[in-house]
CSV table of C-alpha atoms and ligand atoms in Angstrom, one decimal:
chain,number,residue,atom,x,y,z
W,1,UNK,CA,84.2,58.3,-29.3
W,2,UNK,CA,86.3,61.0,-30.8
W,3,UNK,CA,88.9,62.3,-28.3
W,4,UNK,CA,91.8,63.7,-30.3
W,5,UNK,CA,91.1,67.2,-28.9
W,6,UNK,CA,92.5,67.5,-25.4
W,7,UNK,CA,92.0,69.9,-22.8
W,8,UNK,CA,94.6,71.9,-23.1
W,9,UNK,CA,93.9,72.3,-27.1
W,10,UNK,CA,90.0,73.4,-26.2
W,11,UNK,CA,91.5,76.0,-23.6
W,12,UNK,CA,93.9,77.6,-26.5
W,13,UNK,CA,91.0,77.4,-28.5
W,14,UNK,CA,88.4,79.1,-26.1
W,15,UNK,CA,91.1,81.6,-25.4
W,16,UNK,CA,92.0,82.6,-29.1
W,17,UNK,CA,88.0,82.9,-29.7
W,18,UNK,CA,87.3,85.0,-26.6
W,19,UNK,CA,90.2,87.4,-27.9
W,20,UNK,CA,88.4,87.6,-31.3
W,21,UNK,CA,85.2,88.4,-29.4
W,22,UNK,CA,86.9,90.9,-27.5
W,23,UNK,CA,88.1,92.6,-30.6
W,24,UNK,CA,84.8,92.3,-32.6
W,25,UNK,CA,82.8,94.0,-29.2
W,26,UNK,CA,85.8,96.6,-28.9
W,27,UNK,CA,85.1,97.6,-32.7
W,28,UNK,CA,81.6,97.4,-32.8
W,29,UNK,CA,81.2,99.6,-29.7
W,30,UNK,CA,83.6,102.2,-31.0
W,31,UNK,CA,83.1,106.1,-30.9
W,32,UNK,CA,81.9,106.6,-34.2
W,33,UNK,CA,78.0,107.0,-34.8
W,34,UNK,CA,76.8,104.4,-37.5
W,35,UNK,CA,74.3,105.6,-40.4
W,36,UNK,CA,71.1,106.3,-38.8
W,37,UNK,CA,72.6,106.9,-35.3
W,38,UNK,CA,73.0,110.5,-34.5
W,39,UNK,CA,75.7,110.3,-31.6
W,40,UNK,CA,77.0,107.9,-29.3
W,41,UNK,CA,76.9,109.5,-25.6
W,42,UNK,CA,80.0,108.7,-24.0
W,43,UNK,CA,79.1,107.6,-20.0
W,44,UNK,CA,76.6,105.0,-21.6
W,45,UNK,CA,78.9,104.1,-24.5
W,46,UNK,CA,81.3,103.3,-21.4
W,47,UNK,CA,79.3,101.0,-19.5
W,48,UNK,CA,78.2,99.2,-22.5
W,49,UNK,CA,81.9,98.4,-22.8
W,50,UNK,CA,82.2,97.8,-18.8
W,51,UNK,CA,79.6,95.3,-19.4
W,52,UNK,CA,81.1,93.2,-22.4
W,53,UNK,CA,84.7,94.0,-22.5
W,54,UNK,CA,87.7,92.4,-20.0
W,55,UNK,CA,86.1,89.5,-18.6
W,56,UNK,CA,83.6,86.2,-18.9
W,57,UNK,CA,84.6,82.9,-20.9
W,58,UNK,CA,82.7,83.7,-23.7
W,59,UNK,CA,81.3,80.3,-23.9
W,60,UNK,CA,78.3,81.2,-25.9
W,61,UNK,CA,80.1,83.1,-29.0
W,62,UNK,CA,82.6,79.9,-28.6
W,63,UNK,CA,79.9,77.6,-29.5
W,64,UNK,CA,78.9,79.7,-32.3
W,65,UNK,CA,82.0,79.9,-34.0
W,66,UNK,CA,82.7,76.2,-33.5
W,67,UNK,CA,79.6,75.3,-34.8
W,68,UNK,CA,80.2,77.2,-38.0
W,69,UNK,CA,83.6,76.3,-38.3
W,70,UNK,CA,82.4,72.4,-38.2
W,71,UNK,CA,81.1,73.8,-41.8
W,72,UNK,CA,84.1,75.4,-43.1
W,73,UNK,CA,82.7,78.8,-42.1
W,74,UNK,CA,85.1,81.3,-40.4
W,75,UNK,CA,85.8,85.5,-40.4
W,76,UNK,CA,83.9,87.7,-39.6
W,77,UNK,CA,80.5,86.6,-39.8
W,78,UNK,CA,80.1,84.3,-37.2
W,79,UNK,CA,82.3,86.6,-35.1
W,80,UNK,CA,79.5,89.4,-35.3
W,81,UNK,CA,77.0,87.1,-34.6
W,82,UNK,CA,79.0,85.6,-31.4
W,83,UNK,CA,79.4,89.2,-30.2
W,84,UNK,CA,75.7,89.8,-30.9
W,85,UNK,CA,75.0,86.6,-28.9
W,86,UNK,CA,77.4,87.6,-26.0
W,87,UNK,CA,75.9,91.2,-26.0
W,88,UNK,CA,72.4,89.4,-25.1
W,89,UNK,CA,74.1,87.5,-22.6
W,90,UNK,CA,75.7,90.7,-20.8
W,91,UNK,CA,72.6,92.8,-21.0
W,92,UNK,CA,71.2,89.9,-18.9
W,93,UNK,CA,74.0,90.1,-16.4
W,94,UNK,CA,73.7,93.8,-15.9
W,95,UNK,CA,69.7,93.7,-15.5
W,96,UNK,CA,70.1,90.4,-13.1
W,97,UNK,CA,72.5,92.3,-11.1
W,98,UNK,CA,70.4,95.3,-10.6
W,99,UNK,CA,68.8,96.1,-6.9
W,100,UNK,CA,65.5,95.1,-8.2
W,101,UNK,CA,66.6,91.7,-9.3
W,102,UNK,CA,69.3,89.7,-7.8
W,103,UNK,CA,71.1,92.8,-6.0
W,104,UNK,CA,74.8,91.5,-6.6
W,105,UNK,CA,77.7,93.8,-5.9
W,106,UNK,CA,80.3,91.3,-7.8
W,107,UNK,CA,80.3,90.1,-11.3
W,108,UNK,CA,83.4,88.6,-13.4
W,109,UNK,CA,85.4,89.7,-10.4
W,110,UNK,CA,84.7,93.4,-10.5
W,111,UNK,CA,81.7,95.8,-9.3
W,112,UNK,CA,78.7,95.0,-11.3
W,113,UNK,CA,77.7,97.8,-13.7
W,114,UNK,CA,75.1,99.7,-11.4
W,115,UNK,CA,77.8,99.9,-8.8
W,116,UNK,CA,80.7,100.9,-11.1
W,117,UNK,CA,78.3,103.3,-13.0
W,118,UNK,CA,74.7,103.9,-11.3
W,119,UNK,CA,71.3,102.4,-11.7
W,120,UNK,CA,70.0,104.3,-14.3
W,121,UNK,CA,73.2,104.0,-16.7
W,122,UNK,CA,73.3,99.9,-15.7
W,123,UNK,CA,69.5,100.0,-17.2
W,124,UNK,CA,70.4,102.0,-20.2
W,125,UNK,CA,73.3,100.0,-21.0
W,126,UNK,CA,71.4,96.7,-21.0
W,127,UNK,CA,68.8,98.1,-23.3
W,128,UNK,CA,71.7,99.5,-25.5
W,129,UNK,CA,73.1,96.1,-25.6
W,130,UNK,CA,69.8,94.3,-26.2
W,131,UNK,CA,69.0,96.7,-29.1
W,132,UNK,CA,72.4,96.7,-30.7
W,133,UNK,CA,72.7,93.0,-30.5
W,134,UNK,CA,69.7,93.1,-33.1
W,135,UNK,CA,71.3,95.7,-35.4
W,136,UNK,CA,74.8,93.5,-35.6
W,137,UNK,CA,72.8,90.4,-36.2
W,138,UNK,CA,70.6,91.4,-38.8
W,139,UNK,CA,73.3,93.8,-40.8
W,140,UNK,CA,74.7,92.9,-43.8
W,141,UNK,CA,78.5,91.9,-43.1
W,142,UNK,CA,76.9,89.1,-40.7
W,143,UNK,CA,76.0,86.8,-43.6
W,144,UNK,CA,75.7,86.9,-47.4
W,145,UNK,CA,72.0,85.5,-47.5
W,146,UNK,CA,69.1,88.2,-45.9
W,147,UNK,CA,67.2,85.3,-45.1
W,148,UNK,CA,69.8,83.5,-43.0
W,149,UNK,CA,70.0,87.1,-41.0
W,150,UNK,CA,66.5,87.3,-40.6
W,151,UNK,CA,66.1,83.5,-39.1
W,152,UNK,CA,69.0,84.6,-36.9
W,153,UNK,CA,67.4,87.5,-35.6
W,154,UNK,CA,64.3,85.7,-34.7
W,155,UNK,CA,65.9,82.8,-33.4
W,156,UNK,CA,67.7,85.4,-31.1
W,157,UNK,CA,64.6,87.1,-30.1
W,158,UNK,CA,62.8,83.9,-29.4
W,159,UNK,CA,65.8,82.7,-27.4
W,160,UNK,CA,66.3,86.0,-25.3
W,161,UNK,CA,62.7,87.0,-25.0
W,162,UNK,CA,59.0,86.4,-23.5
W,163,UNK,CA,59.7,82.7,-24.2
W,164,UNK,CA,63.3,82.1,-23.5
W,165,UNK,CA,65.7,83.9,-21.1
W,166,UNK,CA,63.5,86.7,-20.0
W,167,UNK,CA,60.6,84.5,-19.6
W,168,UNK,CA,63.1,82.1,-17.7
W,169,UNK,CA,64.3,85.2,-15.2
W,170,UNK,CA,60.4,85.7,-14.6
W,171,UNK,CA,59.8,82.3,-13.8
W,172,UNK,CA,62.8,82.1,-11.7
W,173,UNK,CA,62.1,85.2,-9.5
W,174,UNK,CA,58.1,83.8,-9.1
W,175,UNK,CA,59.7,80.3,-7.8
W,176,UNK,CA,61.9,82.3,-5.1
W,177,UNK,CA,58.3,83.5,-3.7
W,178,UNK,CA,56.7,80.2,-3.8
W,179,UNK,CA,55.5,78.5,-0.5
W,180,UNK,CA,55.5,74.9,-1.9
W,181,UNK,CA,58.4,72.9,-2.5
W,182,UNK,CA,59.7,73.4,-6.3
W,183,UNK,CA,58.8,70.6,-8.8
W,184,UNK,CA,61.9,69.2,-10.5
W,185,UNK,CA,59.8,69.5,-13.9
W,186,UNK,CA,59.0,73.4,-13.2
W,187,UNK,CA,62.6,73.9,-12.6
W,188,UNK,CA,63.8,72.1,-16.0
W,189,UNK,CA,61.5,74.0,-18.0
W,190,UNK,CA,62.7,77.3,-16.1
W,191,UNK,CA,66.5,76.5,-16.4
W,192,UNK,CA,66.1,75.3,-20.2
W,193,UNK,CA,64.5,79.1,-20.8
W,194,UNK,CA,67.1,81.2,-18.3
W,195,UNK,CA,70.1,79.6,-19.1
W,196,UNK,CA,69.7,76.8,-22.1
W,197,UNK,CA,68.1,79.0,-24.6
W,198,UNK,CA,70.9,81.1,-25.3
W,199,UNK,CA,73.6,78.4,-25.4
W,200,UNK,CA,71.4,76.1,-27.3
W,201,UNK,CA,70.9,79.2,-29.7
W,202,UNK,CA,74.8,79.4,-30.2
W,203,UNK,CA,75.0,76.2,-31.7
W,204,UNK,CA,71.7,76.3,-33.9
W,205,UNK,CA,73.2,80.0,-35.2
W,206,UNK,CA,76.4,78.5,-36.2
W,207,UNK,CA,74.6,75.1,-38.1
W,208,UNK,CA,72.6,78.0,-39.9
W,209,UNK,CA,75.4,80.0,-40.7
W,210,UNK,CA,77.4,77.0,-41.8
W,211,UNK,CA,74.8,75.4,-43.8
W,212,UNK,CA,74.1,72.5,-42.0
W,213,UNK,CA,71.5,69.9,-43.4
W,214,UNK,CA,68.6,69.8,-41.3
W,215,UNK,CA,69.4,66.1,-40.1
W,216,UNK,CA,72.9,67.8,-38.8
W,217,UNK,CA,70.9,70.7,-37.2
W,218,UNK,CA,68.9,68.3,-35.5
W,219,UNK,CA,71.7,66.2,-34.0
W,220,UNK,CA,73.3,69.8,-32.8
W,221,UNK,CA,70.1,70.9,-31.7
W,222,UNK,CA,70.1,67.8,-29.2
W,223,UNK,CA,73.7,68.3,-28.5
W,224,UNK,CA,72.8,72.1,-27.5
W,225,UNK,CA,69.9,71.2,-25.3
W,226,UNK,CA,71.9,69.0,-23.2
W,227,UNK,CA,74.6,71.3,-23.0
W,228,UNK,CA,72.6,74.0,-22.0
W,229,UNK,CA,71.0,71.9,-19.4
W,230,UNK,CA,74.4,70.4,-18.2
W,231,UNK,CA,75.6,74.2,-18.1
W,232,UNK,CA,72.7,75.2,-15.2
W,233,UNK,CA,73.0,72.1,-13.3
W,234,UNK,CA,76.5,72.8,-12.8
W,235,UNK,CA,76.0,76.4,-11.9
W,236,UNK,CA,73.8,75.0,-8.8
W,237,UNK,CA,76.4,72.9,-8.0
W,238,UNK,CA,78.7,75.5,-7.9
W,239,UNK,CA,77.1,77.9,-6.1
W,240,UNK,CA,76.8,75.2,-3.3
W,241,UNK,CA,80.4,74.1,-3.6
W,242,UNK,CA,82.4,77.0,-4.6
W,243,UNK,CA,83.3,80.4,-3.3
W,244,UNK,CA,83.2,84.2,-4.6
W,245,UNK,CA,87.0,84.4,-4.9
W,246,UNK,CA,86.7,81.6,-7.7
W,247,UNK,CA,83.1,82.5,-9.1
W,248,UNK,CA,83.9,86.1,-9.4
W,249,UNK,CA,80.4,86.6,-8.2
W,250,UNK,CA,78.6,85.8,-5.0
W,251,UNK,CA,78.4,82.1,-4.4
W,252,UNK,CA,76.0,80.4,-1.8
W,253,UNK,CA,73.0,82.7,-2.8
W,254,UNK,CA,70.5,80.2,-3.9
W,255,UNK,CA,69.4,78.1,-0.4
W,256,UNK,CA,68.8,81.3,1.6
W,257,UNK,CA,66.7,82.7,-1.2
W,258,UNK,CA,64.7,79.8,-1.8
W,259,UNK,CA,66.0,79.4,-5.7
W,260,UNK,CA,64.6,76.7,-7.8
W,261,UNK,CA,67.4,74.8,-8.5
W,262,UNK,CA,68.3,70.9,-9.2
W,263,UNK,CA,70.8,70.8,-5.9
W,264,UNK,CA,67.7,71.8,-3.5
W,265,UNK,CA,65.2,69.6,-5.6
W,266,UNK,CA,67.4,66.4,-6.2
W,267,UNK,CA,69.7,66.9,-3.8
W,268,UNK,CA,73.7,67.5,-4.3
W,269,UNK,CA,74.6,63.9,-5.2
W,270,UNK,CA,71.6,63.0,-7.8
W,271,UNK,CA,72.3,66.7,-9.3
W,272,UNK,CA,75.9,65.8,-9.9
W,273,UNK,CA,75.1,62.6,-11.5
W,274,UNK,CA,72.4,64.2,-13.6
W,275,UNK,CA,75.1,66.9,-14.6
W,276,UNK,CA,77.3,63.8,-16.0
W,277,UNK,CA,74.4,62.0,-17.7
W,278,UNK,CA,73.9,65.3,-19.9
W,279,UNK,CA,77.7,65.6,-20.6
W,280,UNK,CA,77.5,61.8,-21.7
W,281,UNK,CA,74.4,63.2,-24.0
W,282,UNK,CA,75.9,65.9,-25.8
W,283,UNK,CA,78.7,63.5,-26.6
W,284,UNK,CA,76.2,60.9,-28.0
W,285,UNK,CA,74.5,63.7,-30.0
W,286,UNK,CA,78.1,64.3,-31.3
W,287,UNK,CA,78.8,60.7,-32.2
W,288,UNK,CA,75.3,60.7,-34.3
W,289,UNK,CA,76.7,63.7,-36.6
W,290,UNK,CA,79.4,61.3,-37.8
W,291,UNK,CA,81.6,64.0,-38.5
W,292,UNK,CA,84.6,62.2,-37.0
W,293,UNK,CA,87.5,64.1,-35.3
W,294,UNK,CA,85.5,67.6,-36.6
W,295,UNK,CA,83.5,67.6,-33.5
W,296,UNK,CA,86.3,67.1,-30.7
W,297,UNK,CA,86.4,70.6,-30.1
W,298,UNK,CA,82.4,70.6,-29.2
W,299,UNK,CA,82.6,67.4,-27.3
W,300,UNK,CA,85.5,69.1,-25.2
W,301,UNK,CA,83.0,72.2,-24.8
W,302,UNK,CA,80.5,70.0,-23.2
W,303,UNK,CA,83.2,68.2,-20.8
W,304,UNK,CA,84.3,72.0,-20.0
W,305,UNK,CA,80.9,73.0,-19.4
W,306,UNK,CA,80.7,70.1,-16.5
W,307,UNK,CA,84.0,70.6,-15.1
W,308,UNK,CA,84.6,74.3,-14.9
W,309,UNK,CA,85.1,76.0,-11.8
W,310,UNK,CA,83.8,79.4,-12.5
K,401,GRG,C1,67.7,89.9,-16.9
K,401,GRG,C2,66.2,89.2,-18.6
K,401,GRG,C3,67.0,89.1,-17.6
K,401,GRG,C4,67.7,87.5,-17.4
K,401,GRG,C5,68.6,87.3,-16.8
K,401,GRG,C6,71.1,84.9,-17.3
K,401,GRG,C7,70.2,85.6,-16.5
K,401,GRG,C8,69.0,85.6,-16.8
K,401,GRG,C9,70.7,85.4,-15.3
K,401,GRG,C10,72.0,85.3,-14.7
K,401,GRG,C11,72.0,84.6,-13.3
K,401,GRG,C12,72.8,83.9,-13.6
K,401,GRG,C13,73.9,83.3,-12.4
K,401,GRG,C14,72.5,82.6,-14.2
K,401,GRG,C15,73.0,81.1,-13.9
K,401,GRG,C16,73.6,81.0,-15.2
K,401,GRG,C17,74.5,82.1,-15.9
K,401,GRG,C18,73.7,82.7,-17.0
K,401,GRG,C19,75.6,82.2,-15.4
K,401,GRG,C20,76.6,83.1,-15.9
K,401,GRG,O1,77.1,82.6,-17.0
K,401,GRG,P1,78.7,82.4,-17.3
K,401,GRG,O2,79.3,81.7,-16.4
K,401,GRG,O3,79.0,83.8,-17.4
K,401,GRG,O4,78.8,82.2,-18.9
K,401,GRG,P2,80.5,84.6,-17.9
K,401,GRG,O5,80.9,85.7,-16.9
K,401,GRG,O6,81.4,83.3,-18.1
K,401,GRG,O7,80.1,85.0,-18.9
């Protein structure tokens, strides 16, 4: 196992990528209309900026940027793709927080978008971010090869739509209304869709943009799937063990809402065992890549995912 990247190196790098993503989002959400746009209404643009800027760990773009960097690709291309992925994530948070869904007042330590603005503006900000993500992903500066850009756009759609995040959210809401105990298999599938798919896409997109071989893409896919699953079980554990001040969002909501979580299905101790086994699986997938110290930052990302406090 390669362990020459420390947690401090990782945090420095995570924060550097977060700054670059923040700057890219700021640039993409500027006032000037793009060719084909007519004008950018101020209040909607402000709500889209509120939802995306000034918060968040930026873990999904980090995975994309660092996986591309593994293959020597840096610069605006991966940052644009990472910003597009973060737009999808932020739209999902805005819509998830709405009264019709989780009805939350706190996100990233601040009032949720529908409280800071109003419900209609929050819905439209989510819609605007969802569509703009595909604009950014498919536009020329993201990658010189049009086939890569088209594959990225299709991959993002599959990860975030009916058979991905949105589908997972629908299953999650259905599970809340279930009268029978949730089956572990059902929870695993729901979580792979709702949360895992976007994290996995970050890794897959970086590998595609960087020109990884099929074998490398397989190993990275295994890594991304394990990391995505570990992220969600860690989230389930944080909901039971942490508090709103640390999380920057409401805590302890899962139990009261009959949420389908691995803590409710397996119990806390077994959920922790599963989380740690998934982190080990992510490490094993990286070891199989056999790229030496180059994958140390991704290994640290998996450790961070399970050890995070928010
Ligand atoms: C509304 C289509 C639609 C989907 C919503 C992502 C999601 C699906 C719901 C969010 C609810 C939630 C808290 C899920 C748990 C996992 C998760 C996505 C946590 C938030 O992600 P982080 O920790 O957040 O990466 P930051 O703020 O750091 O970006």
